[in-house]
GROMACS .gro file of C-alpha atoms in nm:
model
  264
    1UNK     CA    1   0.729   1.146  -6.170
    2UNK     CA    2   1.101   1.219  -6.154
    3UNK     CA    3   1.350   0.935  -6.168
    4UNK     CA    4   1.590   0.981  -5.877
    5UNK     CA    5   1.942   0.867  -5.808
    6UNK     CA    6   1.819   0.647  -5.524
    7UNK     CA    7   1.569   0.471  -5.751
    8UNK     CA    8   1.830   0.410  -6.020
    9UNK     CA    9   2.080   0.259  -5.778
   10UNK     CA   10   1.810   0.041  -5.622
   11UNK     CA   11   1.686  -0.092  -5.957
   12UNK     CA   12   2.037  -0.152  -6.091
   13UNK     CA   13   2.171  -0.281  -5.759
   14UNK     CA   14   2.468  -0.050  -5.800
   15UNK     CA   15   2.666   0.175  -5.566
   16UNK     CA   16   2.716   0.465  -5.810
   17UNK     CA   17   2.562   0.597  -6.131
   18UNK     CA   18   2.883   0.555  -6.333
   19UNK     CA   19   2.875   0.178  -6.294
   20UNK     CA   20   2.519   0.134  -6.421
   21UNK     CA   21   2.525  -0.032  -6.766
   22UNK     CA   22   2.167  -0.166  -6.790
   23UNK     CA   23   1.846  -0.024  -6.648
   24UNK     CA   24   1.480  -0.124  -6.682
   25UNK     CA   25   1.224   0.146  -6.594
   26UNK     CA   26   0.926  -0.001  -6.780
   27UNK     CA   27   0.591   0.142  -6.669
   28UNK     CA   28   0.713   0.368  -6.387
   29UNK     CA   29   0.504   0.675  -6.480
   30UNK     CA   30   0.823   0.872  -6.547
   31UNK     CA   31   0.808   1.224  -6.687
   32UNK     CA   32   1.146   1.358  -6.570
   33UNK     CA   33   1.454   1.159  -6.675
   34UNK     CA   34   1.715   1.431  -6.616
   35UNK     CA   35   1.916   1.184  -6.406
   36UNK     CA   36   2.053   1.034  -6.729
   37UNK     CA   37   2.263   1.345  -6.790
   38UNK     CA   38   2.483   1.194  -6.516
   39UNK     CA   39   2.493   0.842  -6.662
   40UNK     CA   40   2.734   0.846  -6.955
   41UNK     CA   41   2.811   0.472  -6.924
   42UNK     CA   42   2.458   0.336  -6.963
   43UNK     CA   43   2.442   0.084  -7.251
   44UNK     CA   44   2.092  -0.068  -7.248
   45UNK     CA   45   1.798   0.143  -7.133
   46UNK     CA   46   1.429   0.050  -7.115
   47UNK     CA   47   1.191   0.344  -7.068
   48UNK     CA   48   0.879   0.204  -7.236
   49UNK     CA   49   0.527   0.281  -7.110
   50UNK     CA   50   0.598   0.611  -6.934
   51UNK     CA   51   0.511   0.978  -6.987
   52UNK     CA   52   0.842   1.103  -7.130
   53UNK     CA   53   0.821   1.416  -7.348
   54UNK     CA   54   1.185   1.504  -7.419
   55UNK     CA   55   1.498   1.304  -7.497
   56UNK     CA   56   1.744   1.586  -7.419
   57UNK     CA   57   1.879   1.417  -7.101
   58UNK     CA   58   2.001   1.126  -7.316
   59UNK     CA   59   2.231   1.337  -7.534
   60UNK     CA   60   2.533   1.259  -7.318
   61UNK     CA   61   2.475   0.882  -7.290
   62UNK     CA   62   2.748   0.810  -7.544
   63UNK     CA   63   2.775   0.440  -7.458
   64UNK     CA   64   2.407   0.371  -7.527
   65UNK     CA   65   2.354   0.076  -7.765
   66UNK     CA   66   1.987  -0.012  -7.711
   67UNK     CA   67   1.705   0.228  -7.624
   68UNK     CA   68   1.342   0.129  -7.570
   69UNK     CA   69   1.090   0.415  -7.568
   70UNK     CA   70   0.764   0.249  -7.678
   71UNK     CA   71   0.440   0.408  -7.556
   72UNK     CA   72   0.561   0.741  -7.423
   73UNK     CA   73   0.446   1.094  -7.509
   74UNK     CA   74   0.728   1.212  -7.734
   75UNK     CA   75   0.554   1.480  -7.946
   76UNK     CA   76   0.795   1.529  -8.235
   77UNK     CA   77   1.071   1.349  -8.424
   78UNK     CA   78   1.276   1.662  -8.361
   79UNK     CA   79   1.360   1.502  -8.026
   80UNK     CA   80   1.573   1.251  -8.219
   81UNK     CA   81   1.830   1.526  -8.270
   82UNK     CA   82   1.938   1.460  -7.911
   83UNK     CA   83   2.026   1.103  -8.008
   84UNK     CA   84   2.255   1.198  -8.297
   85UNK     CA   85   2.571   1.210  -8.081
   86UNK     CA   86   2.506   0.850  -7.970
   87UNK     CA   87   2.726   0.682  -8.230
   88UNK     CA   88   2.695   0.338  -8.066
   89UNK     CA   89   2.314   0.332  -8.073
   90UNK     CA   90   2.203   0.033  -8.284
   91UNK     CA   91   1.857  -0.058  -8.153
   92UNK     CA   92   1.571   0.188  -8.106
   93UNK     CA   93   1.207   0.116  -8.024
   94UNK     CA   94   1.003   0.434  -8.064
   95UNK     CA   95   0.665   0.299  -8.177
   96UNK     CA   96   0.335   0.410  -8.021
   97UNK     CA   97   0.452   0.766  -7.956
   98UNK     CA   98   0.267   1.072  -8.094
   99UNK     CA   99   0.574   1.157  -8.305
  100UNK     CA  100   0.531   0.840  -8.513
  101UNK     CA  101   0.226   0.977  -8.695
  102UNK     CA  102   0.009   0.770  -8.927
  103UNK     CA  103   0.247   0.722  -9.221
  104UNK     CA  104   0.461   0.434  -9.097
  105UNK     CA  105   0.680   0.423  -9.409
  106UNK     CA  106   0.768   0.794  -9.400
  107UNK     CA  107   0.821   0.775  -9.023
  108UNK     CA  108   1.072   0.492  -9.066
  109UNK     CA  109   1.264   0.671  -9.344
  110UNK     CA  110   1.279   0.991  -9.139
  111UNK     CA  111   1.415   0.815  -8.830
  112UNK     CA  112   1.679   0.631  -9.036
  113UNK     CA  113   1.784   0.952  -9.209
  114UNK     CA  114   1.839   1.113  -8.870
  115UNK     CA  115   2.004   0.806  -8.715
  116UNK     CA  116   2.170   0.615  -9.004
  117UNK     CA  117   2.372   0.391  -8.773
  118UNK     CA  118   2.062   0.208  -8.647
  119UNK     CA  119   2.050  -0.163  -8.723
  120UNK     CA  120   1.701  -0.226  -8.589
  121UNK     CA  121   1.404   0.009  -8.553
  122UNK     CA  122   1.095  -0.090  -8.355
  123UNK     CA  123   0.963  -0.446  -8.344
  124UNK     CA  124   1.056  -0.542  -8.700
  125UNK     CA  125   1.241  -0.865  -8.758
  126UNK     CA  126   1.453  -0.753  -9.053
  127UNK     CA  127   1.765  -0.549  -8.996
  128UNK     CA  128   1.811  -0.212  -9.164
  129UNK     CA  129   1.974  -0.256  -9.507
  130UNK     CA  130   2.211  -0.028  -9.698
  131UNK     CA  131   1.947   0.020  -9.969
  132UNK     CA  132   1.695   0.130  -9.708
  133UNK     CA  133   1.946   0.376  -9.561
  134UNK     CA  134   2.020   0.517  -9.904
  135UNK     CA  135   1.647   0.563  -9.964
  136UNK     CA  136   1.611   0.726  -9.623
  137UNK     CA  137   1.884   0.979  -9.702
  138UNK     CA  138   1.694   1.079 -10.016
  139UNK     CA  139   1.328   1.055  -9.912
  140UNK     CA  140   1.327   1.079  -9.534
  141UNK     CA  141   1.231   1.416  -9.389
  142UNK     CA  142   1.499   1.631  -9.233
  143UNK     CA  143   1.482   1.634  -8.854
  144UNK     CA  144   1.545   1.979  -8.714
  145UNK     CA  145   1.668   2.063  -8.366
  146UNK     CA  146   1.390   2.145  -8.117
  147UNK     CA  147   1.325   2.523  -8.087
  148UNK     CA  148   1.468   2.553  -7.737
  149UNK     CA  149   1.801   2.409  -7.851
  150UNK     CA  150   1.812   2.636  -8.156
  151UNK     CA  151   1.759   2.941  -7.938
  152UNK     CA  152   2.036   2.827  -7.705
  153UNK     CA  153   2.276   2.787  -7.996
  154UNK     CA  154   2.194   3.133  -8.128
  155UNK     CA  155   2.248   3.291  -7.788
  156UNK     CA  156   2.600   3.143  -7.768
  157UNK     CA  157   2.694   3.196  -8.132
  158UNK     CA  158   2.855   3.534  -8.078
  159UNK     CA  159   2.713   3.679  -8.402
  160UNK     CA  160   2.392   3.875  -8.461
  161UNK     CA  161   2.124   3.684  -8.651
  162UNK     CA  162   2.160   3.892  -8.968
  163UNK     CA  163   2.538   3.863  -8.972
  164UNK     CA  164   2.524   3.489  -8.914
  165UNK     CA  165   2.275   3.438  -9.196
  166UNK     CA  166   2.480   3.630  -9.453
  167UNK     CA  167   2.826   3.512  -9.354
  168UNK     CA  168   2.965   3.279  -9.628
  169UNK     CA  169   3.186   3.107  -9.371
  170UNK     CA  170   2.888   3.025  -9.155
  171UNK     CA  171   2.695   2.909  -9.462
  172UNK     CA  172   2.969   2.665  -9.557
  173UNK     CA  173   2.984   2.535  -9.203
  174UNK     CA  174   2.608   2.495  -9.198
  175UNK     CA  175   2.612   2.281  -9.513
  176UNK     CA  176   2.894   2.062  -9.383
  177UNK     CA  177   2.763   2.020  -9.031
  178UNK     CA  178   2.414   1.948  -9.159
  179UNK     CA  179   2.547   1.641  -9.339
  180UNK     CA  180   2.768   1.542  -9.046
  181UNK     CA  181   2.467   1.561  -8.813
  182UNK     CA  182   2.271   1.328  -9.040
  183UNK     CA  183   2.544   1.069  -8.999
  184UNK     CA  184   2.579   1.126  -8.626
  185UNK     CA  185   2.929   1.270  -8.660
  186UNK     CA  186   3.098   1.539  -8.452
  187UNK     CA  187   3.038   1.891  -8.583
  188UNK     CA  188   3.327   2.094  -8.720
  189UNK     CA  189   3.435   2.426  -8.570
  190UNK     CA  190   3.498   2.748  -8.762
  191UNK     CA  191   3.876   2.697  -8.769
  192UNK     CA  192   3.827   2.399  -9.002
  193UNK     CA  193   3.743   2.639  -9.286
  194UNK     CA  194   4.069   2.836  -9.344
  195UNK     CA  195   3.986   2.906  -9.708
  196UNK     CA  196   3.713   3.144  -9.594
  197UNK     CA  197   3.878   3.278  -9.282
  198UNK     CA  198   3.988   3.622  -9.403
  199UNK     CA  199   3.752   3.919  -9.459
  200UNK     CA  200   3.895   3.973  -9.808
  201UNK     CA  201   3.809   3.618  -9.909
  202UNK     CA  202   3.457   3.651  -9.777
  203UNK     CA  203   3.405   3.973  -9.974
  204UNK     CA  204   3.520   3.816 -10.300
  205UNK     CA  205   3.322   3.494 -10.265
  206UNK     CA  206   2.950   3.545 -10.212
  207UNK     CA  207   2.739   3.252 -10.090
  208UNK     CA  208   2.677   2.989 -10.357
  209UNK     CA  209   2.462   2.705 -10.231
  210UNK     CA  210   2.559   2.444 -10.489
  211UNK     CA  211   2.932   2.512 -10.452
  212UNK     CA  212   2.919   2.503 -10.074
  213UNK     CA  213   2.716   2.184 -10.072
  214UNK     CA  214   2.976   2.013 -10.292
  215UNK     CA  215   3.258   2.142 -10.072
  216UNK     CA  216   3.077   2.012  -9.765
  217UNK     CA  217   3.029   1.666  -9.918
  218UNK     CA  218   3.392   1.639 -10.029
  219UNK     CA  219   3.514   1.749  -9.687
  220UNK     CA  220   3.284   1.502  -9.518
  221UNK     CA  221   3.404   1.205  -9.726
  222UNK     CA  222   3.747   1.222  -9.564
  223UNK     CA  223   3.597   1.135  -9.224
  224UNK     CA  224   3.359   0.857  -9.326
  225UNK     CA  225   3.420   0.496  -9.237
  226UNK     CA  226   3.379   0.207  -9.484
  227UNK     CA  227   3.019   0.129  -9.386
  228UNK     CA  228   2.916   0.494  -9.424
  229UNK     CA  229   3.095   0.523  -9.760
  230UNK     CA  230   2.892   0.227  -9.889
  231UNK     CA  231   2.573   0.412  -9.794
  232UNK     CA  232   2.685   0.726  -9.979
  233UNK     CA  233   2.788   0.514 -10.279
  234UNK     CA  234   2.445   0.348 -10.299
  235UNK     CA  235   2.265   0.681 -10.266
  236UNK     CA  236   2.484   0.831 -10.541
  237UNK     CA  237   2.414   0.541 -10.776
  238UNK     CA  238   2.039   0.580 -10.722
  239UNK     CA  239   2.056   0.952 -10.799
  240UNK     CA  240   2.263   0.891 -11.114
  241UNK     CA  241   2.014   0.630 -11.233
  242UNK     CA  242   1.739   0.890 -11.199
  243UNK     CA  243   1.933   1.138 -11.414
  244UNK     CA  244   2.007   0.865 -11.671
  245UNK     CA  245   1.640   0.770 -11.697
  246UNK     CA  246   1.539   1.135 -11.740
  247UNK     CA  247   1.798   1.179 -12.014
  248UNK     CA  248   1.684   0.865 -12.197
  249UNK     CA  249   1.320   0.975 -12.177
  250UNK     CA  250   1.409   1.316 -12.321
  251UNK     CA  251   1.606   1.151 -12.604
  252UNK     CA  252   1.318   0.914 -12.685
  253UNK     CA  253   1.077   1.206 -12.685
  254UNK     CA  254   1.293   1.403 -12.930
  255UNK     CA  255   1.330   1.104 -13.162
  256UNK     CA  256   0.955   1.045 -13.157
  257UNK     CA  257   0.891   1.410 -13.240
  258UNK     CA  258   1.138   1.397 -13.531
  259UNK     CA  259   0.965   1.087 -13.669
  260UNK     CA  260   0.627   1.258 -13.650
  261UNK     CA  261   0.765   1.566 -13.825
  262UNK     CA  262   0.911   1.357 -14.107
  263UNK     CA  263   0.585   1.167 -14.157
  264UNK     CA  264   0.398   1.493 -14.188
   0.00000   0.00000   0.00000
């Protein structure tokens, strides 16, 4: 069933779509929610117990703070990519959808990696913590854009596939925007990378993944807010502790081997 303008206005008791801030469509057998592409001001939306497959119509609901999607038919966590632009989204209930899978822990980490601004996920009493977000950024699976959106982006890119793949400028942008997407931030355009803008520069500097990743992170730090910087700080500390432990284990192993050699 398609949700119509008339139904929305009747449920919300409103005269126009722009004025609708809260809407409850629980158990309405909805499969088509394209009407929400016209409702940028919606703040609280209940769509639980329906037959929704795609979240693409919600990508422009930039005022959305709470979204309830329990018991729908969302097939893949890739659909969460449409929620990344929603920087005000703090509460999401996605449980009992096919995309949740059977590994509840990995599902939670993956959702939080994709939407790190969430404060509450599903019907869990505890709020999302900074430590949990840091763990999600390291162990959560990367959510990719659904295939239809990828194809659309390629068709409007203006560059052939082969040229896009081998272009160092595009590679740098990809690394930066990948991180920005994970934090729900606006993507950067090509003119933000002047150091790689000339053909001569691109010829002299072949793609180097590690270098470009570092450049992307450093560029991203300038745009992060205090809360997001704390998340990055915690994740960095955890990674450094891992390296420290590995180094200590290697040192202990060498000392043990030396002791054995001396005894023999």
